[in-house]
XYZ file of N, CA and C in Angstrom:
696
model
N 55.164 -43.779 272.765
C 54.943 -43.171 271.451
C 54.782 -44.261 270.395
N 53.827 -44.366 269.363
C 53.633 -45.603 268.349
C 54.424 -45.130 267.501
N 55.134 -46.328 267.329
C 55.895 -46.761 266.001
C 55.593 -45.994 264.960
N 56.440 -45.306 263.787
C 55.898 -45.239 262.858
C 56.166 -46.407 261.790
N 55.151 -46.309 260.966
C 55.694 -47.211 260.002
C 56.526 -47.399 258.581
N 56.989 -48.843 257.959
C 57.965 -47.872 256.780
C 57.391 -47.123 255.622
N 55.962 -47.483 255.475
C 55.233 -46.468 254.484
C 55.088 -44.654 254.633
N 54.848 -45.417 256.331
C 54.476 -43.395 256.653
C 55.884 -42.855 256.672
N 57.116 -43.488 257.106
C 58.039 -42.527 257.090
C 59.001 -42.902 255.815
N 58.244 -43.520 255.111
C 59.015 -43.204 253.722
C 57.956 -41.900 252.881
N 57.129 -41.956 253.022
C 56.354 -40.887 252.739
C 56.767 -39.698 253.444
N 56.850 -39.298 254.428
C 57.101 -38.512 254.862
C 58.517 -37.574 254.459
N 59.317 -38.958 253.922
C 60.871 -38.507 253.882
C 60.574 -37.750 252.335
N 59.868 -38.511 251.487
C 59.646 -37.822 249.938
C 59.156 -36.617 249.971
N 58.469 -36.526 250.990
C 57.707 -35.110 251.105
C 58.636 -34.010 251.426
N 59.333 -33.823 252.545
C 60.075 -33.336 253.388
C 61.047 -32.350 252.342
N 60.799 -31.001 252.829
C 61.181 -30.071 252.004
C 60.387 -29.474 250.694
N 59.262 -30.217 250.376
C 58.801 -29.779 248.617
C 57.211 -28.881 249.743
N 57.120 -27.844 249.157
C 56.946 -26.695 248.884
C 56.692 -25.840 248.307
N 55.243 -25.382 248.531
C 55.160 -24.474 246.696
C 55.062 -25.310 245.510
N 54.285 -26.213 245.647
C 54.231 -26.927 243.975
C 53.698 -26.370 243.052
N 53.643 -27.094 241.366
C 52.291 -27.004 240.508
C 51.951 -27.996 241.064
N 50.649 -27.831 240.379
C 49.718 -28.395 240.253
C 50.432 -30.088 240.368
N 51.091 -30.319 238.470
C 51.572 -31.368 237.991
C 52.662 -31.581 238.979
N 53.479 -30.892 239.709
C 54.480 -31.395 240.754
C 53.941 -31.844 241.858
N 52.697 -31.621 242.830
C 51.964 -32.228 243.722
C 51.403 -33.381 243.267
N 50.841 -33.540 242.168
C 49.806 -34.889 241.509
C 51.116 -35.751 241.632
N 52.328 -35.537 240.854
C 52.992 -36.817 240.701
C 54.038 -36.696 241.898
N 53.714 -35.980 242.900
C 54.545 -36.902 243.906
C 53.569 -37.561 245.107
N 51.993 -36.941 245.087
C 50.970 -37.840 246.151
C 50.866 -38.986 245.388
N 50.943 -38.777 244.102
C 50.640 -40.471 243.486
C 51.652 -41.569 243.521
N 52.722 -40.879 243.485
C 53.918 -41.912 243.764
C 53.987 -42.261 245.188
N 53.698 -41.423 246.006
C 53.627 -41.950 247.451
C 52.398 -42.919 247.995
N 51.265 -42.671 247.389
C 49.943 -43.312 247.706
C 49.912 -44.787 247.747
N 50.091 -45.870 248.929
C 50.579 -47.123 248.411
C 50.157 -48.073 249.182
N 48.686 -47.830 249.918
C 47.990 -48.096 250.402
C 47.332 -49.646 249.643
N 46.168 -49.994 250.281
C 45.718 -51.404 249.254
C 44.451 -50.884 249.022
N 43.830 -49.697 249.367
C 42.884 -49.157 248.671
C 42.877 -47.862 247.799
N 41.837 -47.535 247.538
C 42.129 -46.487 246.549
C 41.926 -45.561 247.168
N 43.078 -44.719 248.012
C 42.493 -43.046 248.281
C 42.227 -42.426 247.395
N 41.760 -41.354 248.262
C 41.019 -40.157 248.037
C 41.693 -38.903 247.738
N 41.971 -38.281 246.803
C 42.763 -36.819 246.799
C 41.699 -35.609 247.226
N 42.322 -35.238 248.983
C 41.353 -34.099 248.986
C 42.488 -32.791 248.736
N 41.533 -31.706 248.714
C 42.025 -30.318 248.585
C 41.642 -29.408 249.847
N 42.291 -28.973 250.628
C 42.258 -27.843 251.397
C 42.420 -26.388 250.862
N 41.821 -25.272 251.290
C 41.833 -23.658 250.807
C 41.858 -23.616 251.917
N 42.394 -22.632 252.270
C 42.716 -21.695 253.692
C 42.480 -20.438 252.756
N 41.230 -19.721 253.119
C 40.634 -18.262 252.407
C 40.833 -17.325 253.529
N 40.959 -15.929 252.984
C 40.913 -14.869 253.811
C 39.658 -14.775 254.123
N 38.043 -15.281 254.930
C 37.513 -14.892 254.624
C 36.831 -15.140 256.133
N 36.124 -14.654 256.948
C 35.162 -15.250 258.480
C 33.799 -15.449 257.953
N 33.348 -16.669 258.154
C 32.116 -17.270 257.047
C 31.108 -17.057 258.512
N 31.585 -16.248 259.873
C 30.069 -15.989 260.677
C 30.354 -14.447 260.081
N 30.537 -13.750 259.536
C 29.731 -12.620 259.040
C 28.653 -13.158 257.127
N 27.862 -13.390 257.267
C 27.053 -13.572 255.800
C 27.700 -12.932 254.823
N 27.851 -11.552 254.706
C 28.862 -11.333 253.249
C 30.311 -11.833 252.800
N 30.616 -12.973 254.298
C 32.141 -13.351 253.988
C 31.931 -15.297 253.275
N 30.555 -15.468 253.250
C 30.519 -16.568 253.309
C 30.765 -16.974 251.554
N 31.040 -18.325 251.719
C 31.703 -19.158 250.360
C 31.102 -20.444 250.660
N 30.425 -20.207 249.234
C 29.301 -21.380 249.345
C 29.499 -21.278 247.937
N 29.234 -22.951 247.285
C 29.044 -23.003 245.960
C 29.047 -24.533 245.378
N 29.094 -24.724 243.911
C 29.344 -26.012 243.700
C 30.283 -26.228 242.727
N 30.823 -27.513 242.380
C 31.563 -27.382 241.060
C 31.433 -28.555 240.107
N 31.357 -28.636 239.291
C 30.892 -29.918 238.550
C 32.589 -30.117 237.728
N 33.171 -31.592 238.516
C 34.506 -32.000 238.367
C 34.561 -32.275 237.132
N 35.342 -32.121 235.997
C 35.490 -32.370 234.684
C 35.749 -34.650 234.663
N 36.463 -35.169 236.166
C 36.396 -36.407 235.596
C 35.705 -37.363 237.102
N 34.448 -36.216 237.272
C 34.007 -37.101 238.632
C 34.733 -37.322 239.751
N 34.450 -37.632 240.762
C 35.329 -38.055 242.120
C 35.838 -39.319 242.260
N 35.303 -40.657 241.500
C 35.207 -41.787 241.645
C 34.565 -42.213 242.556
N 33.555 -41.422 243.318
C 32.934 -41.944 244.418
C 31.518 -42.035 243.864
N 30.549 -43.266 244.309
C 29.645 -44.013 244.118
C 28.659 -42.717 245.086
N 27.603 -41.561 244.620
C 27.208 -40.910 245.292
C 25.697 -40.972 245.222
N 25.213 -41.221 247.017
C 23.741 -41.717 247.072
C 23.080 -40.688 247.535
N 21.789 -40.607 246.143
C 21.077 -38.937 246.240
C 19.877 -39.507 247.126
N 19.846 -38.512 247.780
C 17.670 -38.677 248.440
C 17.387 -37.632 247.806
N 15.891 -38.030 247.463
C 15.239 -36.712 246.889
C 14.057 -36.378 247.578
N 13.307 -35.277 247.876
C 12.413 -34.731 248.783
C 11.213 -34.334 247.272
N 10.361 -35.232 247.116
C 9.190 -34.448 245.697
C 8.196 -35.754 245.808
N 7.061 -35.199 245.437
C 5.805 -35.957 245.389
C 5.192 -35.858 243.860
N 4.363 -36.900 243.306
C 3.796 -37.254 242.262
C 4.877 -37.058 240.991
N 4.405 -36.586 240.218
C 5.577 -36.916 238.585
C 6.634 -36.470 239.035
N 6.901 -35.651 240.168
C 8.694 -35.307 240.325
C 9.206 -36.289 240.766
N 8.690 -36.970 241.945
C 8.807 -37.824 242.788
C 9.479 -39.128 241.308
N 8.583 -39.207 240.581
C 8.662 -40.340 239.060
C 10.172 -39.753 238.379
N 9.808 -38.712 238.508
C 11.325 -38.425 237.431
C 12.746 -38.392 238.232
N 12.420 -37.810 239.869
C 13.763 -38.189 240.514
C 13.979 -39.906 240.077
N 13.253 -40.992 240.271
C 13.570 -42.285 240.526
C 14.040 -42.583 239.233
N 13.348 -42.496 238.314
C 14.075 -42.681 236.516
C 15.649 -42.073 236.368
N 15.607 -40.715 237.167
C 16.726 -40.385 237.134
C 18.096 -40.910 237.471
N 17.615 -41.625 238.637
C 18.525 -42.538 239.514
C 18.720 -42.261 240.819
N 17.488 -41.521 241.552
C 17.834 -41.303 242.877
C 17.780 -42.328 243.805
N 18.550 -42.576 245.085
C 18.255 -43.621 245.261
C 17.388 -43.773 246.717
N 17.205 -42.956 246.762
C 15.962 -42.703 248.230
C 14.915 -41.658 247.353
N 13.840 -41.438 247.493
C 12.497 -40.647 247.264
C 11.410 -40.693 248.010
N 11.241 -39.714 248.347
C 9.967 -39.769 249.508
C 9.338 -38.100 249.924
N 8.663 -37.949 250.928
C 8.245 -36.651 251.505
C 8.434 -37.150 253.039
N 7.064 -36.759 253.660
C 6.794 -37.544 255.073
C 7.373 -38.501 255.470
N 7.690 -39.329 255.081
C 8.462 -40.270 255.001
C 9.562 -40.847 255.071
N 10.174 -39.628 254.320
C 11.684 -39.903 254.456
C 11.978 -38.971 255.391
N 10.927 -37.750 256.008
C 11.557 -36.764 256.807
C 11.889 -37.682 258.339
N 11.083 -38.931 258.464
C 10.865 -39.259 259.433
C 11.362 -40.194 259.674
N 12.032 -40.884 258.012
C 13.499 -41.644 258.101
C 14.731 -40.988 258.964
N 14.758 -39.898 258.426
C 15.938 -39.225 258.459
C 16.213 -38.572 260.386
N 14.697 -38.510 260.745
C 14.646 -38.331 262.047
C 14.757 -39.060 263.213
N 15.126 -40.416 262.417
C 14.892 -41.210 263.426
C 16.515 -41.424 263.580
N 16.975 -40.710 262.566
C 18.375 -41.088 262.346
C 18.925 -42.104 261.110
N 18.004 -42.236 260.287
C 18.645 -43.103 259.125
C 18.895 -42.026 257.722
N 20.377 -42.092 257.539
C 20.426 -41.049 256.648
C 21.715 -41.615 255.985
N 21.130 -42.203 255.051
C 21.427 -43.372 254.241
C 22.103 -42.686 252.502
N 22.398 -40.842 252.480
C 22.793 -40.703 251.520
C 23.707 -39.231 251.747
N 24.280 -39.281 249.944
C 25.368 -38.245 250.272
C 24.984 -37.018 249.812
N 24.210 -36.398 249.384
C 23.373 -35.111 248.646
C 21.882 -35.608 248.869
N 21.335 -34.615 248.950
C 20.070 -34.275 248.857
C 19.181 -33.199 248.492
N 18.299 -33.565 247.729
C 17.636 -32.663 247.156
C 16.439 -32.691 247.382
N 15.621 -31.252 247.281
C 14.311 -31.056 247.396
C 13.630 -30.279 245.961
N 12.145 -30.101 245.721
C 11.697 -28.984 244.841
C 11.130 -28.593 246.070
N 11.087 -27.171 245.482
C 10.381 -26.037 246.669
C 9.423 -26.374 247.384
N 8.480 -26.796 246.897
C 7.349 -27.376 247.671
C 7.159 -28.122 248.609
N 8.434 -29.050 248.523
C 8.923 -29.537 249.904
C 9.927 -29.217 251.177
N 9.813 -27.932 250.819
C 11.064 -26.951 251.619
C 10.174 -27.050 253.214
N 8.912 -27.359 253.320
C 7.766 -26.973 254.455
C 8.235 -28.034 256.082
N 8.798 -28.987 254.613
C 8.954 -30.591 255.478
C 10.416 -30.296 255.674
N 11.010 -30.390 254.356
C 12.544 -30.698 254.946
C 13.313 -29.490 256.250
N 12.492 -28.314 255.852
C 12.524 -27.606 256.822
C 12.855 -27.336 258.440
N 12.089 -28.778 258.709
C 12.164 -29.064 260.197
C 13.273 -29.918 260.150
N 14.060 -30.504 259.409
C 15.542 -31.380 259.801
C 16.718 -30.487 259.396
N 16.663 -29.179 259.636
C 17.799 -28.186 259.472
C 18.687 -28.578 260.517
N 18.602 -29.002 261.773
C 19.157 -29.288 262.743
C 20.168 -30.260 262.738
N 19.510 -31.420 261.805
C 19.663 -32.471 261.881
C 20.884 -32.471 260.356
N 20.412 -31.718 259.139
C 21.077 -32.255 257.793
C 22.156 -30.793 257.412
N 21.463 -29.810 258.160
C 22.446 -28.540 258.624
C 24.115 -28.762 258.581
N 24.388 -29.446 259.874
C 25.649 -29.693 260.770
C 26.060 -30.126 259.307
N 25.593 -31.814 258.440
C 26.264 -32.237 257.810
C 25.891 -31.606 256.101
N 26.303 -30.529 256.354
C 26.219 -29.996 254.787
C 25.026 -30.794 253.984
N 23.987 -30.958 254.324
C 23.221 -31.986 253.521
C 22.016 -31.094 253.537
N 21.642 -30.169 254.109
C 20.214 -29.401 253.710
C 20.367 -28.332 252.226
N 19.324 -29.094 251.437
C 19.261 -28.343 250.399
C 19.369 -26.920 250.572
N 19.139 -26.657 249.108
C 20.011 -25.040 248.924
C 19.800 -24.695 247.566
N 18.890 -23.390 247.124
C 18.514 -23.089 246.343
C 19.809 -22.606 245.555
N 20.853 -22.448 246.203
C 22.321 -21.223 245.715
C 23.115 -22.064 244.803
N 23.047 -23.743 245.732
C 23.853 -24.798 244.874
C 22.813 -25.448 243.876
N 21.473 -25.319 243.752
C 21.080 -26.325 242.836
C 20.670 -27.440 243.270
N 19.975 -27.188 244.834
C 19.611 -28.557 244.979
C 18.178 -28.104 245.845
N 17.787 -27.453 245.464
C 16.352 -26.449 245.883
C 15.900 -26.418 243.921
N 15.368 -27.111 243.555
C 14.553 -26.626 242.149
C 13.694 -27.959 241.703
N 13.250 -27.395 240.639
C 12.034 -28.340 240.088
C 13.074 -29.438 239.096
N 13.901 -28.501 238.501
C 14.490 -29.709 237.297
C 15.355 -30.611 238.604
N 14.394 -31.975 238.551
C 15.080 -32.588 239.400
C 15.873 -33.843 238.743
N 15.431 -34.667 237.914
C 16.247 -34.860 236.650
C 18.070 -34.267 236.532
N 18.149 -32.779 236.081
C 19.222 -32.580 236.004
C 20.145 -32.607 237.180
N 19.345 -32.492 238.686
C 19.965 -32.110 240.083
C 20.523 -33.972 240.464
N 19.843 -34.593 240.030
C 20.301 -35.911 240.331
C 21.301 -36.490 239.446
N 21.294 -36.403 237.910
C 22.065 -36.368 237.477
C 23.843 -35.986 237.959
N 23.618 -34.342 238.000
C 24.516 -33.499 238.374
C 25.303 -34.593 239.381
N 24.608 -34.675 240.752
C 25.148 -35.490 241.726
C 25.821 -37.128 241.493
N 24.987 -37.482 240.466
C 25.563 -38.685 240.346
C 27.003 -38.712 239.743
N 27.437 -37.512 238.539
C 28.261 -37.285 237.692
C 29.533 -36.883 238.679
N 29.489 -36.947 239.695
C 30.537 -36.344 240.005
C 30.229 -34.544 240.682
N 29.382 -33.850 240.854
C 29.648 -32.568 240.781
C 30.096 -32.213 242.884
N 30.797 -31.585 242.959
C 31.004 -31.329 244.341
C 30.512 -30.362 244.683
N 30.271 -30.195 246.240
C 29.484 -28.930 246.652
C 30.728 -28.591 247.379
N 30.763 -27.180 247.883
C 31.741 -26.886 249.067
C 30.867 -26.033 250.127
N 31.707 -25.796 251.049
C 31.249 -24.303 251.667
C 32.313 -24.172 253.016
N 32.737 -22.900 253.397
C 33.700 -22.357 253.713
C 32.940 -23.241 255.905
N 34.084 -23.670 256.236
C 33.633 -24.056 257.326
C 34.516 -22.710 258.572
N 34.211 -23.217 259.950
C 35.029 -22.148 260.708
C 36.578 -21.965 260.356
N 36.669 -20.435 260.686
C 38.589 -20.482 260.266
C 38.355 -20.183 259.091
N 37.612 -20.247 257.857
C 37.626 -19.789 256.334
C 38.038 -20.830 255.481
N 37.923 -22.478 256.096
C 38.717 -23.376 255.265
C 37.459 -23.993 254.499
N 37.725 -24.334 253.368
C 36.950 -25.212 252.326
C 37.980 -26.426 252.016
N 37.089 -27.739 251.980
C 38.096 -28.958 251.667
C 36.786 -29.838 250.633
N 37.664 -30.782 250.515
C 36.866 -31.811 249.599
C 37.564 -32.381 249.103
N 36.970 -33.727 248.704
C 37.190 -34.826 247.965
C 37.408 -34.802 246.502
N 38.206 -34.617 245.470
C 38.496 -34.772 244.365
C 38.991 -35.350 243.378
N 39.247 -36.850 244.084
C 39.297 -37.730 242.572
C 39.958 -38.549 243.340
N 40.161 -39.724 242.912
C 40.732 -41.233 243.371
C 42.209 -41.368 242.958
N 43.011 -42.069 243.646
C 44.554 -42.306 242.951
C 44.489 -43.301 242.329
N 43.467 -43.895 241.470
C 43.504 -44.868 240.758
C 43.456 -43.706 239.137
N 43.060 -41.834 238.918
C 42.832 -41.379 238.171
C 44.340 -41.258 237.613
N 44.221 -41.494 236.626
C 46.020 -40.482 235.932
C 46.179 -39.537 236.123
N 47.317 -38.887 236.129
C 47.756 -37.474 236.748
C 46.831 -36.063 235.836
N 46.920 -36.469 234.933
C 46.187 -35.533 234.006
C 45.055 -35.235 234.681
N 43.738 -35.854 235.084
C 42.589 -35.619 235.295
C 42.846 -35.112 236.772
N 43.517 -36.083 237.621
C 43.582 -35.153 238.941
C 43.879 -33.968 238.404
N 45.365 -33.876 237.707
C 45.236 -32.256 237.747
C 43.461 -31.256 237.096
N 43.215 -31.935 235.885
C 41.854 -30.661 235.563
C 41.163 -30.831 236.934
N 40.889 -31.887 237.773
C 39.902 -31.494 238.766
C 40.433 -30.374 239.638
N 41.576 -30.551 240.299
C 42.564 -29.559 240.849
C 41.934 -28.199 240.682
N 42.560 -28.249 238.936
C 42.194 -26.818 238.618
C 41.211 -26.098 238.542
N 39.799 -26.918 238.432
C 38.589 -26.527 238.138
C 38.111 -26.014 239.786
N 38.194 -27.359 240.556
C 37.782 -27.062 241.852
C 38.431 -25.702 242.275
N 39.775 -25.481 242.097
C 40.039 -24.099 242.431
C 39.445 -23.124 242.028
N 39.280 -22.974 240.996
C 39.114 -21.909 239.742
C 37.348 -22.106 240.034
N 36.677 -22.846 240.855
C 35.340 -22.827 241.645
C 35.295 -22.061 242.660
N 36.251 -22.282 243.612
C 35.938 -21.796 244.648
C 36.487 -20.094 244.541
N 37.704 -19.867 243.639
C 38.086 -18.473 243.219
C 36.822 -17.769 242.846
N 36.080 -18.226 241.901
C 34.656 -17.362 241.073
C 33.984 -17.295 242.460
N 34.020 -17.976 243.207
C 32.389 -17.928 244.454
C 33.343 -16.747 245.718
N 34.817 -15.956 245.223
C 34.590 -15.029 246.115
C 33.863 -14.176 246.728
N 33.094 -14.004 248.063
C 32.303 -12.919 248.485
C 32.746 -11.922 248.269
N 31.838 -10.812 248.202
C 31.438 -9.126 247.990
C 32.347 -8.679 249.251
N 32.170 -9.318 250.546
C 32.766 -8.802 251.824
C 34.761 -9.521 252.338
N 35.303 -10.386 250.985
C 36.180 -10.716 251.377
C 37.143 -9.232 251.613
N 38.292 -8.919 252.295
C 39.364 -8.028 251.711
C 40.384 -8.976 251.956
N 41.509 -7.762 251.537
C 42.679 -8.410 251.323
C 43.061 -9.757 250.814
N 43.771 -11.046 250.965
C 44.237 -11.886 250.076
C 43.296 -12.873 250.274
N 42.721 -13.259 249.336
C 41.048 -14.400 249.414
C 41.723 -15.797 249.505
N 42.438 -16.672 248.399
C 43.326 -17.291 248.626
C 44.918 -17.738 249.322
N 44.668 -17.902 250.866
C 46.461 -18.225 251.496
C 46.744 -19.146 251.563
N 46.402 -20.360 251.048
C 47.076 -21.731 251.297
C 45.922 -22.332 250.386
N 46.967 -23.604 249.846
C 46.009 -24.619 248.896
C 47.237 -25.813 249.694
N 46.021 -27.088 250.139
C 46.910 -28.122 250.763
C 46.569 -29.214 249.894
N 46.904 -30.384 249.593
C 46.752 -31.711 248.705
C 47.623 -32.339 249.508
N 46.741 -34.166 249.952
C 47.067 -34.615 250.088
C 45.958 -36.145 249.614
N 46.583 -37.482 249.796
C 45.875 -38.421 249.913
C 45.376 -39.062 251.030
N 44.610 -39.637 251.224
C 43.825 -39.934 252.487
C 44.562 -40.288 253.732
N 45.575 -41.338 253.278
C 46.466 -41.688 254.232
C 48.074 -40.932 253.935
N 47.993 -39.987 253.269
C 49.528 -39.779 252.783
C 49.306 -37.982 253.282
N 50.916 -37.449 253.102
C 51.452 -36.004 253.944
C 50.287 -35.501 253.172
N 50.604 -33.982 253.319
C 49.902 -32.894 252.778
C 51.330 -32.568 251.975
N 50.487 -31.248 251.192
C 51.637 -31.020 250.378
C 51.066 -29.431 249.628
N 51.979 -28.495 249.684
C 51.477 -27.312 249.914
C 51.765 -26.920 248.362
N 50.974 -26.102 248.057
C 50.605 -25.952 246.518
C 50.924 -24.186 246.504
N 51.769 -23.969 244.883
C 51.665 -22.425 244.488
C 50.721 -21.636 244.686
N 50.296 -20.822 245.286
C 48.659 -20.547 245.174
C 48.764 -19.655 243.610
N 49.556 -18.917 243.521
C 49.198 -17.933 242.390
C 49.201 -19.136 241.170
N 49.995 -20.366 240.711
C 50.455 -20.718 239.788
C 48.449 -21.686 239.364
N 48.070 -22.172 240.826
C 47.050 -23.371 241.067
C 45.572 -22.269 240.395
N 45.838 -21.104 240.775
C 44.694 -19.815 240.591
C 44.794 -19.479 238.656
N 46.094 -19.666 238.637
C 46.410 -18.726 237.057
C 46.768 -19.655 235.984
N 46.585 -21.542 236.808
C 46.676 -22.450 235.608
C 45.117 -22.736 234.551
């Protein structure tokens, strides 16, 4: 059996018993534990009432974080002639058609969002297989299927997160760095929740929200109020 070490089981020992937090009681005890030499990551787990293989149960959406993720996020964009011009001004950092479909097929897939305008739905079309699995095929629902491509690159660069409900009904993600002060983790917290609450399906019943988990990349989990995380 490997060793543990004195970080993980001093972490572990702080954790041990807490239960049901706020918001502000989870932020300041993953941050006091986080003590790593890099900067994790605060993700969020939802455990939803919801089976995302029936279509009316599915939870799909986006949320635009009030203080960004701290993560450095690399857009491709799918558009030809002046769109193609305004993704790159924008700051995308891949642009192409043919080109990049055949980047991406060969296996070089060199970014973290991607976007298309409709017109290139013909091409990107055929790498559903391929950008599918990793949440990366555009999507008219989140905003990354349209002409204003300008604002869609933007959006991505700023921080905005996408989700969508994987098997089991769980949604997770990345939400802010432990280098942020407790304050901003918490608005992201709250927003990202209070995202994925609005994008309930028509076909959920009974309790939509059963578990909210927080933890840091290398540190426990840590189980959150749901009513208090929903009604802050």
């Amino acid at each position: 059996m490997a060793k543990t070490g004195k970080r993980t089981a001093a972490a572990r020992a702080a954790f041990e018993g807490k239960n049901n937090l706020s918001v502000a009681e989870a932020v300041a005890l993953i941050k006091a534990n986080a003590k790593t030499k890099f900067d994790e990551t605060l993700d969020i787990a939802l455990s939803l009432g919801v089976d995302p293989r029936h279509a009316d149960q599915m939870v799909r959406g986006v949320c635009a974080l009030p203080n960004g993720t701290g993560k450095t996020v690399r857009v491709a964009v799918f558009a030809r002639n002046e769109k193609a011009d305004e993704a790159t001004a924008a700051g995308a950092d891949i642009v192409g058609a043919e080109d990049l479909m055949e980047s991406i097929q060969a296996g070089k897939i060199d970014f973290d969002r991607c976007i298309a305008t409709p017109d290139m739905m013909g091409i990107v079309g055929r790498l559903g297989k391929i950008l599918g699995p990793r949440n990366l095929m555009p999507n008219p629902r989140v905003g990354t299927v349209t002409m204003d491509v300008k604002a869609a690159v933007e959006a991505a660069k700023a921080g905005e997160v996408q989700f969508k409900a994987e098997k089991g009904g769980v949604v997770h993600a990345g939400i802010g760095k432990m280098s942020f002060d407790e304050a901003k983790l918490a608005e992201n917290i709250k927003a990202f929740v209070s995202a994925v609450n609005k994008a309930k399906p028509a076909g959920a019943k009974g309790t939509y929200m059963k578990k909210i988990a927080l933890s840091s990349t290398m540190g426990p989990g840590v189980a959150l109020d749901v009513a208090s995380a929903v009604g802050e």
